[in-house]
mmCIF file of C-alpha atoms in Angstrom:
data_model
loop_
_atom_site.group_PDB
_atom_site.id
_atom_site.type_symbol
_atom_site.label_atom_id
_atom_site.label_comp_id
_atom_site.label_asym_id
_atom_site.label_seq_id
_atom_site.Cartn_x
_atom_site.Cartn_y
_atom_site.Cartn_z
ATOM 1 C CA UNK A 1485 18.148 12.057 -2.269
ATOM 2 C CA UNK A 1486 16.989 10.156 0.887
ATOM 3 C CA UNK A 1487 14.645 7.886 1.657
ATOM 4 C CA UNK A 1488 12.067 8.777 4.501
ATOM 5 C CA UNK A 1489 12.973 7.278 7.627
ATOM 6 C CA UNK A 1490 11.906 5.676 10.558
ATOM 7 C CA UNK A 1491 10.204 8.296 13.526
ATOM 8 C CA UNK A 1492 12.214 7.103 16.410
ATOM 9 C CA UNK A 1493 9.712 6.944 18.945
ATOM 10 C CA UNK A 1494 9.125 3.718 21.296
ATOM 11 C CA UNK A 1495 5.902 1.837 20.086
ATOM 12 C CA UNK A 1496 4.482 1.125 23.604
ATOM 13 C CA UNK A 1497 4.356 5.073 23.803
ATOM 14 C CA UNK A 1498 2.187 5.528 21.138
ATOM 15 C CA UNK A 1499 0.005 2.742 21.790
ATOM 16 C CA UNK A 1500 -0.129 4.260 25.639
ATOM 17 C CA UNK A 1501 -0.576 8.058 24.581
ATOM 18 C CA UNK A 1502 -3.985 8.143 23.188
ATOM 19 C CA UNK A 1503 -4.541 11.304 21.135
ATOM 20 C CA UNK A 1504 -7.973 13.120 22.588
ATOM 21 C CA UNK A 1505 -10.915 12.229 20.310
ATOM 22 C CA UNK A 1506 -14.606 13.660 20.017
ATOM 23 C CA UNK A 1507 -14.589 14.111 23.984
ATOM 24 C CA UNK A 1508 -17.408 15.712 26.370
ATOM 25 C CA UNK A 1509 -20.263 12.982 25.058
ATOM 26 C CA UNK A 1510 -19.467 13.843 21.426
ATOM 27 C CA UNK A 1511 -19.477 10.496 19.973
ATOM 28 C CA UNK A 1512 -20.004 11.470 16.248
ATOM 29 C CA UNK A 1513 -17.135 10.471 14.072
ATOM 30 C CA UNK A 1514 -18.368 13.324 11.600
ATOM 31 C CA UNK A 1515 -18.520 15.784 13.839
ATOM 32 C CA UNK A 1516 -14.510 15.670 14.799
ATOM 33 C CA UNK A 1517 -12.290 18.444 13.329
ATOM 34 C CA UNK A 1518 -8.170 17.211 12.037
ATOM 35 C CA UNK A 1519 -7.122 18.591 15.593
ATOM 36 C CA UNK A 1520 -9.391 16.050 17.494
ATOM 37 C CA UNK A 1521 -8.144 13.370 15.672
ATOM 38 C CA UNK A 1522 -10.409 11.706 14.090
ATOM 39 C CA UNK A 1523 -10.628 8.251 15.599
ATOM 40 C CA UNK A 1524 -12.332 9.274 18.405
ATOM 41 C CA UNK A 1525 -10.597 7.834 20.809
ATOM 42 C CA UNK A 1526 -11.207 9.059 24.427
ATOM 43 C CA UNK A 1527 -8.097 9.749 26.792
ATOM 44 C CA UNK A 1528 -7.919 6.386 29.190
ATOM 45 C CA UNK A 1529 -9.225 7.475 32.765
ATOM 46 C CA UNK A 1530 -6.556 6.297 35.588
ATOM 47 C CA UNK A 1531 -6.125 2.668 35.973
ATOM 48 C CA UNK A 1532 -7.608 2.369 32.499
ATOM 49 C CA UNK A 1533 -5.684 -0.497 30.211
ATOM 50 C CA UNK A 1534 -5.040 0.274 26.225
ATOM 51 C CA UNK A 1535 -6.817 -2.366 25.439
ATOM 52 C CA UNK A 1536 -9.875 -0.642 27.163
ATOM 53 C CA UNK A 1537 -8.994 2.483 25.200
ATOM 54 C CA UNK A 1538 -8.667 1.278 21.853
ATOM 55 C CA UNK A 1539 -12.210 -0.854 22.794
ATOM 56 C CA UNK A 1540 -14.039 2.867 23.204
ATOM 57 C CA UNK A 1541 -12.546 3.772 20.016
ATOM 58 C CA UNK A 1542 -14.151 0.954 18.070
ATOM 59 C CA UNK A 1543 -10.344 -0.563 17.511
ATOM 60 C CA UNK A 1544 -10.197 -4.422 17.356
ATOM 61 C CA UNK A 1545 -6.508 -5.975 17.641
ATOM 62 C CA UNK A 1546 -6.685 -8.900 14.831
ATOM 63 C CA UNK A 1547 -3.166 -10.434 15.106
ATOM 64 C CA UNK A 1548 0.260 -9.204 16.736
ATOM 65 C CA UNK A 1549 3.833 -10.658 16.940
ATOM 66 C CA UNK A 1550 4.504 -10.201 13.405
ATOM 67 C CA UNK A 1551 7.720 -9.043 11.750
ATOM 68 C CA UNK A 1552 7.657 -6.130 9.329
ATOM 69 C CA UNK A 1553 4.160 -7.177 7.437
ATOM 70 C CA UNK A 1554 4.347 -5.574 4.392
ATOM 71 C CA UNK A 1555 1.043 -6.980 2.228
ATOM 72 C CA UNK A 1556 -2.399 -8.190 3.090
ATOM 73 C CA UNK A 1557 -4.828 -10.413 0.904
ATOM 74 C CA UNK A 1558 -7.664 -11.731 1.385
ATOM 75 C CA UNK A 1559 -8.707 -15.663 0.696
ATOM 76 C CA UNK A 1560 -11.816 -16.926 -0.608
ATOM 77 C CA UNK A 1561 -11.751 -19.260 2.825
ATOM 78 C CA UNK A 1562 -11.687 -16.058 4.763
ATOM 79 C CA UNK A 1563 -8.545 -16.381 6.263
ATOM 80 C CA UNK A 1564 -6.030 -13.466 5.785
ATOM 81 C CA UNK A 1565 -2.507 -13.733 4.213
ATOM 82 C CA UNK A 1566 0.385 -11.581 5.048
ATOM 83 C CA UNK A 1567 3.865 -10.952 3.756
ATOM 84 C CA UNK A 1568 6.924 -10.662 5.923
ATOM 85 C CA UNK A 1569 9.154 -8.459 4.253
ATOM 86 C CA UNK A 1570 11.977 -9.395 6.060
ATOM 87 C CA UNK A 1571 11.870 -13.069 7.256
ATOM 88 C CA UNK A 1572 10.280 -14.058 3.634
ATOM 89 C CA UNK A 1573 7.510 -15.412 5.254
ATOM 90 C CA UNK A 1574 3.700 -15.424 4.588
ATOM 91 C CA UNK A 1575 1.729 -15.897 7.236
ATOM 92 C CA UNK A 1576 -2.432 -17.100 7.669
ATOM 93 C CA UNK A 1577 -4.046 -15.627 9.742
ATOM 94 C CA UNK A 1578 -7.613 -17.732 10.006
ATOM 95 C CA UNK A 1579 -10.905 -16.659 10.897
ATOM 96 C CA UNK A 1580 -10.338 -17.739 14.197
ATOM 97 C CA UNK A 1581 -7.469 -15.427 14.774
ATOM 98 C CA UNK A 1582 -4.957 -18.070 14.547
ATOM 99 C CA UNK A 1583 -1.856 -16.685 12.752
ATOM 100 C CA UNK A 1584 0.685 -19.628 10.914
ATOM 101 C CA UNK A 1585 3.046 -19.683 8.716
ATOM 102 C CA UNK A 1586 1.712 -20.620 5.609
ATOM 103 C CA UNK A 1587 4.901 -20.840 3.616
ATOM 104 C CA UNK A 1588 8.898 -19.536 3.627
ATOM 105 C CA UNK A 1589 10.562 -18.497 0.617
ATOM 106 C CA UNK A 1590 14.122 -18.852 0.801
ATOM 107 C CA UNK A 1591 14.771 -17.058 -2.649
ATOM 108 C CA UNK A 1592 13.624 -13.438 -1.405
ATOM 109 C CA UNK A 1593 16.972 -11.841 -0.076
ATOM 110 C CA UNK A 1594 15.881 -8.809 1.948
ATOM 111 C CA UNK A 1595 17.764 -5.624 2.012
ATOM 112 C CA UNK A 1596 16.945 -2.334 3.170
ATOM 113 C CA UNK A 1597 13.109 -1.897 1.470
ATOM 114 C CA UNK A 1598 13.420 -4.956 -0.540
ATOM 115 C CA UNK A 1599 12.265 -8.307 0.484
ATOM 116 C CA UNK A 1600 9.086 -9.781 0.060
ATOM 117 C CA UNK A 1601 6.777 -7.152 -0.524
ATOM 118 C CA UNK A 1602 3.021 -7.334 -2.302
ATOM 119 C CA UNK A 1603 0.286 -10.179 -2.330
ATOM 120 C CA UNK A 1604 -1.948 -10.593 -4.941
ATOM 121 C CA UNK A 1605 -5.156 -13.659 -5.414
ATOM 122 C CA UNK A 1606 -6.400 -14.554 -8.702
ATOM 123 C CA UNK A 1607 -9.080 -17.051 -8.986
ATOM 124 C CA UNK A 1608 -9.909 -18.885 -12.049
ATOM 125 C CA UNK A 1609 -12.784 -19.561 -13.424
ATOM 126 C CA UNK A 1610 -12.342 -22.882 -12.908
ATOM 127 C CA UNK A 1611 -11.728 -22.202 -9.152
ATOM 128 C CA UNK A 1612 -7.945 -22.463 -9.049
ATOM 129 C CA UNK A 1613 -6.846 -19.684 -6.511
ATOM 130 C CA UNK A 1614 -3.400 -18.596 -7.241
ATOM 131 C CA UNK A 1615 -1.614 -16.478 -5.015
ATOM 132 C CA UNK A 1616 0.785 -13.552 -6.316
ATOM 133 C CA UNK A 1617 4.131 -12.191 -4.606
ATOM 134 C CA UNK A 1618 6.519 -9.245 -5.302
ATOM 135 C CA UNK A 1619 9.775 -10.234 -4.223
ATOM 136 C CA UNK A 1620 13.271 -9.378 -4.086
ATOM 137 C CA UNK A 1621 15.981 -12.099 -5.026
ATOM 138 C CA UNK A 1622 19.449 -11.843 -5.343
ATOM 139 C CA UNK A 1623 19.556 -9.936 -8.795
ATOM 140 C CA UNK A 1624 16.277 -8.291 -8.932
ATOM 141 C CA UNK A 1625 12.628 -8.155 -8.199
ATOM 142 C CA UNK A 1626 10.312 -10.289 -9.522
ATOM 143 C CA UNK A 1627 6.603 -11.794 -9.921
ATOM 144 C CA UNK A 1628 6.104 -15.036 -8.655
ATOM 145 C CA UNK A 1629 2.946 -16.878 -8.377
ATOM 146 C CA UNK A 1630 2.076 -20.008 -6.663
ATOM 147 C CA UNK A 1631 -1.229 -22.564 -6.632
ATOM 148 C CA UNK A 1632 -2.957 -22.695 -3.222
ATOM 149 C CA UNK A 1633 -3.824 -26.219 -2.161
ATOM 150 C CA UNK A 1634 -5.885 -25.522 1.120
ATOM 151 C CA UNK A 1635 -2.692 -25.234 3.723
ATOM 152 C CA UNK A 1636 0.002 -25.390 1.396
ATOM 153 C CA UNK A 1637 1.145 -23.759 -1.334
ATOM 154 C CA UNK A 1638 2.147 -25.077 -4.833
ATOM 155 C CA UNK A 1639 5.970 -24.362 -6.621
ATOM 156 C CA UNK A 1640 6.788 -20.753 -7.352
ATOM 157 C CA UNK A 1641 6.209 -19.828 -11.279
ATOM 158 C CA UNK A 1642 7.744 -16.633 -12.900
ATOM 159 C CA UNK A 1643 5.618 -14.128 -13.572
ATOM 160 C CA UNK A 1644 7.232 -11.185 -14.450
ATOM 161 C CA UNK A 1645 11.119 -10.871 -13.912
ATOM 162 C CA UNK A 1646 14.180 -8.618 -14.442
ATOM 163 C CA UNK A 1647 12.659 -5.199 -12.056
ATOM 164 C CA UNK A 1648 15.594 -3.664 -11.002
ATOM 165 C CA UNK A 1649 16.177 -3.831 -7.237
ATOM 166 C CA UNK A 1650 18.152 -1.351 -4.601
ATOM 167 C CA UNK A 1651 17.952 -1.380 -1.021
ATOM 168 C CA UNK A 1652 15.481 1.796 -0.948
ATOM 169 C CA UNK A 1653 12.995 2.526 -3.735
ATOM 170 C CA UNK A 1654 11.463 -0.967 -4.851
ATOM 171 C CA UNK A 1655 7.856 -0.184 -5.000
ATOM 172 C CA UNK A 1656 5.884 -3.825 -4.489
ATOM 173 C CA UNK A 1657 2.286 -3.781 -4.851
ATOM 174 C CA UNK A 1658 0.413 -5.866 -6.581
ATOM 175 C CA UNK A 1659 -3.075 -5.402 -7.149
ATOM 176 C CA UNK A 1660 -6.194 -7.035 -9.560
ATOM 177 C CA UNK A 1661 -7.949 -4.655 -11.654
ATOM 178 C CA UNK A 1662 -11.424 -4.790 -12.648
ATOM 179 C CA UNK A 1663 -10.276 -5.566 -16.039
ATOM 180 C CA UNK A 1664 -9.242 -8.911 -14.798
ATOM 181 C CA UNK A 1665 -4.972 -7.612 -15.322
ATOM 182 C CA UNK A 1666 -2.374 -7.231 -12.665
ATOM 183 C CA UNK A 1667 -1.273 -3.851 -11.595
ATOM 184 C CA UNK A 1668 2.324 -3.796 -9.669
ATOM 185 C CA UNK A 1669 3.811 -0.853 -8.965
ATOM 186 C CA UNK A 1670 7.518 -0.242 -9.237
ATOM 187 C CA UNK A 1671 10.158 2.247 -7.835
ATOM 188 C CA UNK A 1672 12.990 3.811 -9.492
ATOM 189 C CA UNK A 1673 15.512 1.734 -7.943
ATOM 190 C CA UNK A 1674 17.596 4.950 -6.819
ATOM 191 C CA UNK A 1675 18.222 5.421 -10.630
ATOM 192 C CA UNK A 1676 15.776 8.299 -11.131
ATOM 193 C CA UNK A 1677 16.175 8.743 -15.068
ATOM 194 C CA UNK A 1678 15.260 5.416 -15.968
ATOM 195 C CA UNK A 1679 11.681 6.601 -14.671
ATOM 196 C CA UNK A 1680 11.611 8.355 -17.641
ATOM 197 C CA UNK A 1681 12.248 5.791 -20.080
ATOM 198 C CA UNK A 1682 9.588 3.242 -21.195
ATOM 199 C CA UNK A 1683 12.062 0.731 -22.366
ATOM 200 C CA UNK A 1684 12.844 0.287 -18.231
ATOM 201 C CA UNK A 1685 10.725 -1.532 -15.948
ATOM 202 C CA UNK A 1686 11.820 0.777 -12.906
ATOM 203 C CA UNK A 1687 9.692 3.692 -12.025
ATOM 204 C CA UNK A 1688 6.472 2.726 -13.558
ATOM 205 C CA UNK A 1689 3.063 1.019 -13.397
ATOM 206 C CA UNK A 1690 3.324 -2.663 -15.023
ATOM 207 C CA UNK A 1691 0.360 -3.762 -16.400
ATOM 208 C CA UNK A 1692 0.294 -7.826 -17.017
ATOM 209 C CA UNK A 1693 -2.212 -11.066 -17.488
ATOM 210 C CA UNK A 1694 -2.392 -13.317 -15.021
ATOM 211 C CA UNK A 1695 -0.168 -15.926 -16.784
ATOM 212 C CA UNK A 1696 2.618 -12.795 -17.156
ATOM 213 C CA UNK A 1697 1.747 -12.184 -20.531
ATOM 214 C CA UNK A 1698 1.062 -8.501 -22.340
ATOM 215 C CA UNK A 1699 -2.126 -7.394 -23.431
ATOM 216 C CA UNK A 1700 -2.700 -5.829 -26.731
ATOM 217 C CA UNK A 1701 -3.992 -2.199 -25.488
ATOM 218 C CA UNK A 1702 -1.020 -1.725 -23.536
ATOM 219 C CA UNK A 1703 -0.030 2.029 -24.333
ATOM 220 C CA UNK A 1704 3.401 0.622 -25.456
ATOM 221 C CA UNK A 1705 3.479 -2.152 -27.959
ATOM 222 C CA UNK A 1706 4.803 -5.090 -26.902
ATOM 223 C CA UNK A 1707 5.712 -3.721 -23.068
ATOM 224 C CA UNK A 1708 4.204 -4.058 -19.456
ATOM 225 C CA UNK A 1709 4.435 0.094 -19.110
ATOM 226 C CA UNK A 1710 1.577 1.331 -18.330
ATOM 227 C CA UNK A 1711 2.682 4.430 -16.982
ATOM 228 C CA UNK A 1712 5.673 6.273 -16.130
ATOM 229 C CA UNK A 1713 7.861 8.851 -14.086
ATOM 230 C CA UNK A 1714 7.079 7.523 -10.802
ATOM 231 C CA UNK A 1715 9.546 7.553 -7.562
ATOM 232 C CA UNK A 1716 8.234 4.935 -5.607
ATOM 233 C CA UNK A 1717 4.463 3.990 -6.062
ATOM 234 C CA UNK A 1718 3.512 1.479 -2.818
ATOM 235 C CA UNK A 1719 -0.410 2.165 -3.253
ATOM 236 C CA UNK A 1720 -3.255 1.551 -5.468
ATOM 237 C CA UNK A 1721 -6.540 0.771 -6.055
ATOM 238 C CA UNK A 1722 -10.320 1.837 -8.224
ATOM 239 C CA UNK A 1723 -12.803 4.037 -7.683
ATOM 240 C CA UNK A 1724 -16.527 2.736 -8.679
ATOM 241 C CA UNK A 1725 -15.766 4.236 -12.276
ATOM 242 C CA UNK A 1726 -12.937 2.028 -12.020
ATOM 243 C CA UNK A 1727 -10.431 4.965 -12.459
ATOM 244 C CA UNK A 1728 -7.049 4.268 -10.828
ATOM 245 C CA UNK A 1729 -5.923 5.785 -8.249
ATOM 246 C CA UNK A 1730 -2.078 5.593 -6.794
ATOM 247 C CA UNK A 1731 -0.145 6.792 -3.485
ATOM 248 C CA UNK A 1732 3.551 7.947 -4.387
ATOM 249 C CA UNK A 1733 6.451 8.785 -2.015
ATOM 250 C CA UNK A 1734 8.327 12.065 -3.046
ATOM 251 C CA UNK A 1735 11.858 12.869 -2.318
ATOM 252 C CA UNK A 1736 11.745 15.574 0.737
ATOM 253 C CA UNK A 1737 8.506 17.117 -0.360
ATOM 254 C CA UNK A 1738 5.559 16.425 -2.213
ATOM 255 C CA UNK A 1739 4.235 12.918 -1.670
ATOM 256 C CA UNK A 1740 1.292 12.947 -4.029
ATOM 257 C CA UNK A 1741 -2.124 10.562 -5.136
ATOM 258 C CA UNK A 1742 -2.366 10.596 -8.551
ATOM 259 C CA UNK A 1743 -5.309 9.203 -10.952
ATOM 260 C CA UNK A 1744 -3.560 7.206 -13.395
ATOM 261 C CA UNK A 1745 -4.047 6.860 -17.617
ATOM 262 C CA UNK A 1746 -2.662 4.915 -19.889
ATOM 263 C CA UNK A 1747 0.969 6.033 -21.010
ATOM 264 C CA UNK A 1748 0.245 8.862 -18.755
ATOM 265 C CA UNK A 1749 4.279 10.601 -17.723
ATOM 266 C CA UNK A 1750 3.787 11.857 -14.061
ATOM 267 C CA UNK A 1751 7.037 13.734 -14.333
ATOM 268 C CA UNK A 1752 9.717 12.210 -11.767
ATOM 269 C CA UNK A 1753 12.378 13.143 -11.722
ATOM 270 C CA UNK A 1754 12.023 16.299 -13.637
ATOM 271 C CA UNK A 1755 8.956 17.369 -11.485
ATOM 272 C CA UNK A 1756 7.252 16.758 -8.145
ATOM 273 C CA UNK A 1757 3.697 18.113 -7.037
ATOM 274 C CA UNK A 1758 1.607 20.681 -9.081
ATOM 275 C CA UNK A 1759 3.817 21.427 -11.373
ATOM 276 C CA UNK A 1760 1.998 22.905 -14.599
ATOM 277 C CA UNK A 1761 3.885 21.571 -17.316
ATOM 278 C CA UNK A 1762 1.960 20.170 -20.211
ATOM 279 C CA UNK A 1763 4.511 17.430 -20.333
ATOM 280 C CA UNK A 1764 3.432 15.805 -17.164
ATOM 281 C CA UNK A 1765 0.563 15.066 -15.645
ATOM 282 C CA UNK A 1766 -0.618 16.620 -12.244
ATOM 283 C CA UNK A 1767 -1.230 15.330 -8.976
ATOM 284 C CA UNK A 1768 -4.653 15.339 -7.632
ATOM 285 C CA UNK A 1769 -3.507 15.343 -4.022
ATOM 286 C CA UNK A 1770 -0.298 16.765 -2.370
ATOM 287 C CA UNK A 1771 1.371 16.595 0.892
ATOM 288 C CA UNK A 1772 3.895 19.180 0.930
ATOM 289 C CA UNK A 1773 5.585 17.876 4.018
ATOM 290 C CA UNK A 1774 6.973 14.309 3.847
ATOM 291 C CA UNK A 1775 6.592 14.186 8.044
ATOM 292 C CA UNK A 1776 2.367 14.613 7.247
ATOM 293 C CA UNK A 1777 2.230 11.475 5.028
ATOM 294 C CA UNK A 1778 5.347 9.177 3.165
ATOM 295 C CA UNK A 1779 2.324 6.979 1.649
ATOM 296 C CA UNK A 1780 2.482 2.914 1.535
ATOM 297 C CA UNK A 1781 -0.654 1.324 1.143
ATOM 298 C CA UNK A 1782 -4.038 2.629 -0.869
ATOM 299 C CA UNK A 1783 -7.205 0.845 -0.220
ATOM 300 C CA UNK A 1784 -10.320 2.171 -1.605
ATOM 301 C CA UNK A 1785 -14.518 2.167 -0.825
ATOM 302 C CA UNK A 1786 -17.295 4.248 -1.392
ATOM 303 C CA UNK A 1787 -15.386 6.446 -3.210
ATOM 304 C CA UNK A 1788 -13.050 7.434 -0.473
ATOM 305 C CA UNK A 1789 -9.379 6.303 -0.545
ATOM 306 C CA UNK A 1790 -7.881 5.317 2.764
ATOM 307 C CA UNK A 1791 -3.720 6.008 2.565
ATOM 308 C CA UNK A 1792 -1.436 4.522 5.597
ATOM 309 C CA UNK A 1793 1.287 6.331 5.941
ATOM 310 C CA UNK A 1794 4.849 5.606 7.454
ATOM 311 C CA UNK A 1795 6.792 8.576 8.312
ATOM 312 C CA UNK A 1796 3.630 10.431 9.163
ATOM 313 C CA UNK A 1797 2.124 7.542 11.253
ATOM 314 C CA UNK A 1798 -1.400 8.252 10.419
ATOM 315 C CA UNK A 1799 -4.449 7.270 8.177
ATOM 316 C CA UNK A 1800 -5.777 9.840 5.677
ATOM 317 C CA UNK A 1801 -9.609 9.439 4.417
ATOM 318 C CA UNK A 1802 -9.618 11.469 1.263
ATOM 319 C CA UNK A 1803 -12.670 11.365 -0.539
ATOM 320 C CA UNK A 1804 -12.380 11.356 -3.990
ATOM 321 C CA UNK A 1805 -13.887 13.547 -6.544
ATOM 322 C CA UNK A 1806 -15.524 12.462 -9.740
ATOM 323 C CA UNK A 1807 -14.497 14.121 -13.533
ATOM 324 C CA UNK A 1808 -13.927 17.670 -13.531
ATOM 325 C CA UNK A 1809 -11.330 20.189 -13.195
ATOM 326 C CA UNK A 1810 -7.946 19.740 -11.407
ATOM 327 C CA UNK A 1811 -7.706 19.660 -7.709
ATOM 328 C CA UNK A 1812 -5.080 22.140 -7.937
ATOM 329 C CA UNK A 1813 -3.311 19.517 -5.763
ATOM 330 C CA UNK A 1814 -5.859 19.813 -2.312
ATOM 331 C CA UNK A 1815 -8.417 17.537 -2.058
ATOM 332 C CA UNK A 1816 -11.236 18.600 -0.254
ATOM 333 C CA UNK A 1817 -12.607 17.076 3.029
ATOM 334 C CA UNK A 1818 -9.265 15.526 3.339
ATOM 335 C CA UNK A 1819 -8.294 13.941 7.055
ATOM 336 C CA UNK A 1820 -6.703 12.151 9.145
ATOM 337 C CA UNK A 1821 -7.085 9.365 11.785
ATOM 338 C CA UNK A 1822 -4.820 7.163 13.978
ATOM 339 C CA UNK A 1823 -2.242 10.363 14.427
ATOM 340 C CA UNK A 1824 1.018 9.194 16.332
ATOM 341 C CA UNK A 1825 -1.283 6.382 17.953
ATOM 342 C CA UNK A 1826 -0.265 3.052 16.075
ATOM 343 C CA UNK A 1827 3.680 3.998 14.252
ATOM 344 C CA UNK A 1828 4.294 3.554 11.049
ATOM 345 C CA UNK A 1829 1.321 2.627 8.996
ATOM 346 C CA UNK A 1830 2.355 -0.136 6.263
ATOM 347 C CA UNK A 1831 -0.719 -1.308 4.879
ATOM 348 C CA UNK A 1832 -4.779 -0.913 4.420
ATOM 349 C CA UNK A 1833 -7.580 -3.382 3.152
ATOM 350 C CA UNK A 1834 -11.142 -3.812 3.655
ATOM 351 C CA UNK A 1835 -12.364 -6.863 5.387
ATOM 352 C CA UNK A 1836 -16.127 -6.787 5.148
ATOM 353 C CA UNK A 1837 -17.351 -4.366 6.981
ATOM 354 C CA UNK A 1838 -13.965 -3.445 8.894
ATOM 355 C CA UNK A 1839 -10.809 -1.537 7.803
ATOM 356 C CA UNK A 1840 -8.132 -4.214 8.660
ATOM 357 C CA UNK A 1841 -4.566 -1.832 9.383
ATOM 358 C CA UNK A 1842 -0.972 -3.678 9.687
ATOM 359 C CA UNK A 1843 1.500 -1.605 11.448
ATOM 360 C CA UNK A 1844 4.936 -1.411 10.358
ATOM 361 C CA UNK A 1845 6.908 -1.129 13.788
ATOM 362 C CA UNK A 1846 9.818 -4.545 13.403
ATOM 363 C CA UNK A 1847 8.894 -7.172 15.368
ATOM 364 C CA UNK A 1848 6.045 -4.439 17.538
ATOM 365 C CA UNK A 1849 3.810 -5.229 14.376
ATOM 366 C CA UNK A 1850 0.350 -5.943 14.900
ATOM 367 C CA UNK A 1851 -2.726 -5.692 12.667
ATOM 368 C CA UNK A 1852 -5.825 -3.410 13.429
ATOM 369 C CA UNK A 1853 -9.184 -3.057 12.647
ATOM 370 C CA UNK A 1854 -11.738 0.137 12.409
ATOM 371 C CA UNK A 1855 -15.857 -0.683 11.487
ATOM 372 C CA UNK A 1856 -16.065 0.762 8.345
ATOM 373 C CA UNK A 1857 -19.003 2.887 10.198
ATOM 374 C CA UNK A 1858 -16.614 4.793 11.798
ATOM 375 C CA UNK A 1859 -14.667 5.930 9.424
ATOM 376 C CA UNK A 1860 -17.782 8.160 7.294
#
């Protein structure tokens, strides 16, 4: 089994080599067919910069020089924080596009995939804003949390500890439900049969409290399972009937979305995609070919999910459907943006009215932002 890889292309050529986008005085996002790609970008006339490209297109560069950002969250100041998965730093990056580091963590010992991975804010009723990390130590991954004083951040706190860890498969991201829980997402480590096994914290969706404890209507008494048979969930978020919805890498085929339940078995390792097999439950969306997708980051609003991609370097907009029958595995009206323009696509939030994009491309890394107009 092998994890997807890198596309070894140089960064400054996709940023140069604009795709074509609604050209001829077709400015209508709506109007653009997959083959167009759908960012309508135009091709730069001769002496034309990138910058003055990516301007016609609507794209606004928020922040670059970062190394391998792996998580974005947004602060109730406005400001921006984002995980370095490698350096074990998070960085702020303010309203007035000043990026700093906000805080290193000298525990996280990257590897491979692991490092420091998802970022989470919860905010108290009582307005204490805590901030939420999925990180990689020497023995294992773990939930941290830490109070946020203004600039500064407080000591870490264990959360949830004990995930195993491998250099390729470590899952990472953290989310708040509208339930008021934590959602992280976990991958199977490399040890594919303990996806299988609710007693294991690897290959699943964890469901906690804020403070780390259980709640009672977990589907397994006593556990943070909420789900299992994943390979390596990096994306998820909730409809407006607050249905969840993740992004999963497969092995060599079959990346999928799936809508999640509660002690819901999605079938890795025994299946991948559509299977049919009353034991599992389906996908709703497949990519067959790992090359069109390798999903990280979900982000989700108006009912369309927005899925950055690494090996595929691209954005899909896949709007979802409400209850009915299966998808058979196809969503319809499914498409892409940003094709072979940006690398490696890492992670996805909205910002407003702006769909913020953090690039996954070493030290090349650089954040990116779409009006949410565009993207209908």
């Amino acid at each position: 089994m092998k994890a997807h890889g890198p596309a070894v292309v140089p960064a400054v050529d996709r940023r140069t080599v604009l795709a074509l986008g609604c050209a001829l005085g077709i400015s209508a996002l709506a109007g653009c067919s997959l083959a167009e790609n759908a960012t309508g970008t135009a091709t730069p006339t001769p002496g034309s910069t990138d910058a003055e490209a990516e301007a016609d297109a609507g794209l606004k560069l928020k922040a670059s020089g970062l190394d391998t950002p792996w998580s974005m969250v947004a602060r109730q100041d406005g400001s921006i924080l984002v995980s370095e998965r490698d350096t074990a730093r998070i960085m702020a990056l303010g309203p007035d596009g000043k990026l700093t580091e906000l805080v290193h963590l000298p525990q996280v010992v990257p590897s491979g995939e692991a490092g420091l991975l998802g970022l989470e804010i919860f905010t108290e009723t009582g307005g204490i804003e805590w901030l939420y990390a999925y990180m990689g130590t020497g023995n294992d991954n773990r939930v941290v949390r830490f109070e946020l004083q203004d600039a500064r951040v407080g000591p870490a706190q264990d959360i949830l500890t004990g995930i195993p860890r491998a250099s390729i498969h470590n899952g990472g991201r953290i989310k708040l439900g509208p339930d008021g829980l934590l959602y992280i997402c976990t991958g199977d480590a490399t040890d594919r049969q303990a996806a299988q096994d609710p007693a294991r914290l690897n290959g699943k969706i964890l469901r906690i409290m804020p403070d780390g404890g259980i709640p009672e209507d977990n589907p397994f008494a006593g556990s943070p399972v909420y789900s299992i048979g994943h390979r390596n969930v990096q994306g998820l978020g909730w409809d407006s009937a607050d249905r969840l919805w993740i992004s999963e890498l497969g092995p060599e085929k079959d990346d999928e979305v799936n809508l999640v339940r509660a002690g819901g078995n999605y079938g890795w390792p025994e299946v991948t995609g559509v299977a049919r097999d009353p034991r599992f439950i389906d996908p709703v969306h497949v990519w067959a070919k790992t090359s069109d997708a390798s999903p990280s980051a979900l982000a989700i609003a108006e009912d369309v999910a927005y899925v950055a991609c690494l090996r595929g370097e691209r954005l899909w907009v896949l709007p979802l459907p409400g209850d009915g029958p299966p998808t058979g595995g196809t969503l319809t009206g499914a498409r892409e943006m940003l094709a072979g323009q940006e690398g490696r696509l890492r992670d996805v939030l909205v910002v407003g009215n702006e769909l913020w994009v953090a690039t996954n491309e070493g030290a090349e890394s650089r954040i990116i932002a779409l009006p949410m107009g565009s993207l209908g």
